[in-house]
Amino acid sequence: MHLPHQRGPLHDLPDDPAAYDAVLAAVTEEALARLTPEGSLEHPAAVDDIGDTSLGITSLLALAWRRTKDPRLPEAVRRSLAFHLRERVFTEDNAGYPNLSVRNSGLPYARYVVEAGAHPIGDWPSTVWALLQAVNVLDTADGLVDDEQRDELLKSAVGYWRWLTEATFFNPQEAGNQAIGCIVGGLMLSRHLPSGEGELVRSHAVSLYVEEIRAHRVRDRGALLPPEHGGAYDNNYGPISLSFLAQAHRISGEEIFAEDGDALARYLDARLTVGGFDNGGPRYSEQHSGFESVLGLRYFGDRIGADLGRYRGDTRWGRHAVQRDGGIDGHFAFMLVWQIQDTTPWHRTPSKDPVRHQLRAGTVSVAFDDRMTPSLVEAGGTYYLPAAVNRQHGFGPVTDGFLLCRPMGETRVRDLRTDALTAKLVTKPVVGRDHVLRHVRSLYVTDGASLWMTVAVERLDGTPYLLAGLPYATDDGDRVRRTAEADVTSAGDLRLTHPATESVDHFDARAETTQQQAAFALAADPRGYGNPDEGWRHLVASTAFEAGPAPGAPEDLHIFAVRYGPGGPFTPVFDLTPAGLTVRTEAFTALIGDPAGDARGEPELELGPR
């Protein structure tokens, strides 16, 4: 089975003016054919996320008219705008909406579901999206609609802003992308108001960003990130936040948006595999955005000099939102408008700077979590997740069912690059169930095609093994396919094990179940509201590669050596000398120095050819 949402890299979609004109031309024809006598441009199957959809297509038609002067478009824009103002602007409180701070304000807002009380929790983001569609129409309205209709739209936009910032609690879902989108709406709205009033809205938007978003950033992997549904980052919504930061900087010039966007972009670059696969987050562990991410990935990829466009998006939404039949849905159309207006090119070459939480070369990459344990390994076109044993997750030595990967003290990292090889040495003190402090030294080396992982630790009791990853997915053309096998070689015995128990908290990679489905099944709240990452932490056991100790290790050490990806015979040799531990493989020789020999206790690493 293929993963449903991660498809092609977003930078593979043509983004030259001719390509975008073709997109707008197709939107135009579909919209003109759909336009109802009442002026609605909504997809007939649309039920939720509906408050901004007709207006979103109106904004695309207005942009198309600016670019082509198609004589059919002014009437369609006026009729559809009239429909939105007449049918989709609500001023009576929605029954059951829990986040109002002012009752019966009379301020306009947009509904997530049109029917009163049907699903009011989504009204706050729906109003953000309606505000953004409105200001995009205002940006192109001159000469297209009459003054009366334009003034009514501006009045509604001002009302949206006031409802979002005065009549409700700000950012009630603790969703960074929604909150930053609201800030963008205020910044764009301010440009359409008289100077004094506009400056008040602009300054209010910036102060809200500083006080309500920036002050509450969450730290992950050394970066401060806008919180997303209670977590630091979400692989669907995080890149969307990046797009909102890009637009905020584009229209305001405020350096704070550039600084925070750069930080988020560098973080994303570090966690993202070479092939663009990523998973994890407090809402959608695998669901990926499409066109909603393009602006941010392109804009900040260029700023930081990284190929962020490798991100595998849902290319079914590569241009705009669509319904199940493939028909256009105007939801989030403002992102397509902005990416058409922005001319930043894709930066297509990787950043060469070493990054603490990433190892990357050629087609190989390792993303590390806060504990400097791999969170995602990519080699040979296959992606490995941390495996689980006895409710413990990660890569590392296992003895008596206990996984030694959680640091009890400072984790140290040493990066090294030669002409042919890229390496990272991670050393961390760990404590086992016996309360004995041990030092785990993990060496990762790649030639750009294969990855060698060598883990050394003081000799363990029993029959230890290395938990070496859960084979999960593999590249399959422009799609990603689920897998339960991979090209892995071990110096010691190697076995691919599967859970003996069939239950929701045991993940068997051979089953046609995605990580996202399993994670939501274990989450405390329903799908769409629960935190799948929290659910996944309840996983007891999973499919796993288990590698036995390598033969020939020094007497007082257990050494585990695994190669991911292609290669011939694998018979590494180990030698312990006063200078440190030497590891010789078919591709390299590495010396892991004794940290006691460094004045600051830092691990030393030397790397050379075989």
Coordinates of C-alpha atoms in Angstrom, one line a residue, residues 135-365:
V135 CA -8.0 41.2 2.0
N136 CA -6.8 39.4 -1.1
V137 CA -10.0 40.5 -2.9
L138 CA -9.5 44.0 -1.6
D139 CA -5.9 44.0 -3.0
T140 CA -7.3 43.4 -6.5
A141 CA -10.8 45.1 -6.3
D142 CA -10.0 48.4 -7.8
G143 CA -11.7 48.6 -11.2
L144 CA -13.3 45.3 -10.7
V145 CA -16.1 46.0 -8.2
D146 CA -18.0 49.2 -7.4
D147 CA -17.2 51.3 -4.4
E148 CA -20.3 50.2 -2.5
Q149 CA -19.4 46.5 -2.7
R150 CA -15.8 47.2 -1.9
D151 CA -16.8 49.2 1.2
E152 CA -19.0 46.5 2.4
L153 CA -16.2 43.9 2.0
L154 CA -13.8 46.2 3.8
K155 CA -16.4 46.6 6.6
S156 CA -16.7 42.9 6.9
A157 CA -12.9 42.4 7.0
V158 CA -12.6 45.0 9.8
G159 CA -15.3 43.1 11.6
Y160 CA -13.6 39.8 11.2
W161 CA -10.4 41.2 12.7
R162 CA -12.3 42.7 15.6
W163 CA -14.2 39.4 16.2
L164 CA -11.0 37.5 16.2
T165 CA -9.2 39.9 18.6
E166 CA -11.9 41.4 20.7
A167 CA -15.0 39.1 20.8
T168 CA -13.1 35.8 21.3
F169 CA -10.1 34.4 23.1
F170 CA -7.1 34.7 20.8
N171 CA -5.9 31.4 19.2
P172 CA -8.3 29.2 21.2
Q173 CA -7.0 25.9 19.6
E174 CA -3.4 26.7 20.4
A175 CA -2.6 26.3 16.7
G176 CA 0.4 28.3 15.6
N177 CA -0.6 28.3 11.9
Q178 CA -4.1 29.7 12.7
A179 CA -2.7 32.3 15.0
I180 CA 0.1 33.5 12.6
G181 CA -2.5 33.6 9.8
C182 CA -4.6 35.9 12.0
I183 CA -1.6 38.2 12.4
V184 CA -1.1 38.2 8.6
G185 CA -4.8 39.1 8.2
G186 CA -4.3 42.2 10.4
L187 CA -1.1 43.2 8.7
M188 CA -2.8 43.0 5.2
L189 CA -6.0 44.7 6.4
S190 CA -4.0 47.6 7.8
R191 CA -2.9 48.6 4.3
H192 CA -6.6 49.3 3.3
L193 CA -7.4 51.6 6.2
P194 CA -6.9 55.3 6.8
S195 CA -3.3 55.9 8.0
G196 CA -4.1 56.3 11.7
E197 CA -6.5 53.4 11.9
G198 CA -4.3 51.3 9.8
E199 CA -1.3 51.9 12.0
L200 CA -3.3 50.9 15.1
V201 CA -4.3 47.6 13.5
R202 CA -0.7 47.0 12.3
S203 CA 0.8 47.6 15.7
H204 CA -1.9 45.5 17.4
A205 CA -1.1 42.6 15.0
V206 CA 2.7 42.8 15.8
S207 CA 2.1 43.1 19.5
L208 CA -0.3 40.1 19.4
Y209 CA 2.4 38.1 17.6
V210 CA 5.0 39.0 20.2
E211 CA 2.9 38.5 23.3
E212 CA 0.6 35.6 22.2
I213 CA 2.7 33.6 19.9
R214 CA 6.4 34.4 20.2
A215 CA 6.4 34.5 24.0
H216 CA 4.9 31.0 24.0
R217 CA 7.3 29.3 21.6
V218 CA 8.2 25.7 22.4
R219 CA 11.8 24.4 22.4
D220 CA 12.5 21.3 20.4
R221 CA 15.9 20.1 19.1
G222 CA 17.5 23.3 20.1
A223 CA 15.0 25.5 18.3
L224 CA 12.2 27.8 19.6
L225 CA 9.1 27.1 17.5
P226 CA 5.6 28.5 17.4
P227 CA 3.4 26.0 19.3
E228 CA 1.1 23.9 17.2
H229 CA -1.9 22.3 18.8
G230 CA 0.1 22.0 22.0
G231 CA 3.3 20.7 20.5
A232 CA 6.5 22.2 19.1
Y233 CA 6.0 21.2 15.5
D234 CA 3.5 19.3 13.3
N235 CA 4.7 17.9 10.0
N236 CA 1.4 19.1 8.3
Y237 CA 0.8 22.4 10.0
G238 CA 4.5 23.4 10.7
P239 CA 5.3 24.2 7.0
I240 CA 2.0 26.0 6.8
S241 CA 3.1 28.2 9.7
L242 CA 6.3 28.8 7.7
S243 CA 4.2 30.1 4.8
F244 CA 2.3 32.5 7.1
L245 CA 5.7 33.8 8.4
A246 CA 6.8 34.3 4.9
Q247 CA 3.8 36.4 4.0
A248 CA 4.0 38.3 7.2
H249 CA 7.6 39.3 6.4
R250 CA 6.8 40.0 2.7
I251 CA 4.1 42.5 3.5
S252 CA 5.4 44.1 6.7
G253 CA 9.2 43.9 6.5
E254 CA 9.2 43.3 10.2
E255 CA 12.5 41.5 11.0
I256 CA 10.9 39.4 13.7
F257 CA 9.0 37.4 11.2
A258 CA 12.2 36.7 9.2
E259 CA 14.1 35.7 12.3
D260 CA 11.4 33.2 13.5
G261 CA 10.9 31.9 10.0
D262 CA 14.6 31.3 9.6
A263 CA 14.6 29.4 12.9
L264 CA 11.6 27.2 11.9
A265 CA 13.1 26.6 8.4
R266 CA 16.5 25.4 9.8
Y267 CA 14.6 23.2 12.2
L268 CA 12.5 21.7 9.4
D269 CA 15.6 21.2 7.2
A270 CA 17.3 19.3 10.0
R271 CA 14.4 16.9 10.7
L272 CA 13.5 16.4 7.0
T273 CA 15.0 13.4 5.2
V274 CA 16.9 13.8 1.9
G275 CA 13.9 12.1 0.2
G276 CA 11.5 14.6 1.8
F277 CA 9.7 12.1 4.1
D278 CA 8.8 13.3 7.6
N279 CA 6.3 12.3 10.3
G280 CA 5.3 13.4 13.7
G281 CA 3.3 16.1 15.3
P282 CA 0.5 16.8 17.8
R283 CA -2.3 16.6 15.2
Y284 CA -1.4 14.7 12.0
S285 CA 1.6 12.4 12.3
E286 CA 1.7 11.7 8.5
Q287 CA -0.9 13.9 6.8
H288 CA 1.0 16.5 4.7
S289 CA 0.0 19.8 3.2
G290 CA 0.5 20.7 -0.4
F291 CA 0.2 24.1 -1.9
E292 CA -0.2 25.6 1.6
S293 CA 3.5 24.9 2.3
V294 CA 5.0 26.1 -1.0
L295 CA 5.4 29.8 -0.2
G296 CA 7.2 29.2 3.1
L297 CA 9.4 26.4 1.9
R298 CA 10.4 28.4 -1.2
Y299 CA 10.8 31.8 0.6
F300 CA 12.8 30.6 3.6
G301 CA 14.6 27.9 1.7
D302 CA 16.1 30.7 -0.3
R303 CA 16.8 32.8 2.8
I304 CA 18.7 30.0 4.6
G305 CA 20.2 28.3 1.6
A306 CA 18.6 24.9 2.0
D307 CA 16.6 22.7 -0.4
L308 CA 13.4 22.7 1.7
G309 CA 11.3 22.0 -1.5
R310 CA 12.3 18.4 -1.2
Y311 CA 9.4 18.2 1.3
R312 CA 7.0 15.5 0.1
G313 CA 3.6 17.1 0.0
D314 CA 0.2 15.9 -0.9
T315 CA 0.4 16.8 -4.6
R316 CA -3.4 16.1 -5.0
W317 CA -3.5 19.5 -3.3
G318 CA -0.5 20.7 -5.2
R319 CA -2.2 23.9 -6.5
H320 CA -5.3 24.4 -4.4
A321 CA -7.7 22.4 -2.2
V322 CA -9.8 19.8 -3.9
Q323 CA -12.8 17.6 -3.0
R324 CA -12.9 13.9 -3.4
D325 CA -13.9 14.2 -7.1
G326 CA -10.9 16.4 -7.8
G327 CA -13.0 19.5 -8.1
I328 CA -11.6 22.8 -6.7
D329 CA -12.5 23.9 -3.2
G330 CA -11.7 27.5 -2.4
H331 CA -10.5 26.7 1.1
F332 CA -7.1 28.3 1.8
A333 CA -7.0 29.8 -1.7
F334 CA -5.1 32.8 -0.3
M335 CA -1.9 30.6 -0.3
L336 CA -2.1 30.1 -4.0
V337 CA -2.6 33.9 -4.5
W338 CA 0.5 34.6 -2.4
Q339 CA 2.7 32.1 -4.1
I340 CA 1.8 33.4 -7.5
Q341 CA 2.6 36.9 -6.4
D342 CA 5.9 35.9 -4.8
T343 CA 8.8 35.3 -7.3
T344 CA 11.3 33.8 -5.0
P345 CA 13.0 30.8 -6.7
W346 CA 13.5 27.4 -5.2
H347 CA 16.9 26.8 -3.6
R348 CA 17.7 23.3 -4.8
T349 CA 21.1 22.5 -3.3
P350 CA 21.5 21.2 0.3
S351 CA 23.1 23.4 3.0
K352 CA 26.6 22.1 3.7
D353 CA 26.8 23.4 7.2
P354 CA 26.9 20.6 9.8
V355 CA 23.8 20.5 12.0
R356 CA 23.7 19.0 15.5
H357 CA 20.4 17.2 14.9
Q358 CA 21.0 15.9 11.4
L359 CA 23.5 13.8 9.4
R360 CA 23.1 14.1 5.7
A361 CA 25.0 13.2 2.5
G362 CA 23.9 12.0 -0.9
T363 CA 20.7 9.9 -0.4
V364 CA 21.4 9.2 3.2
S365 CA 20.1 11.1 6.2

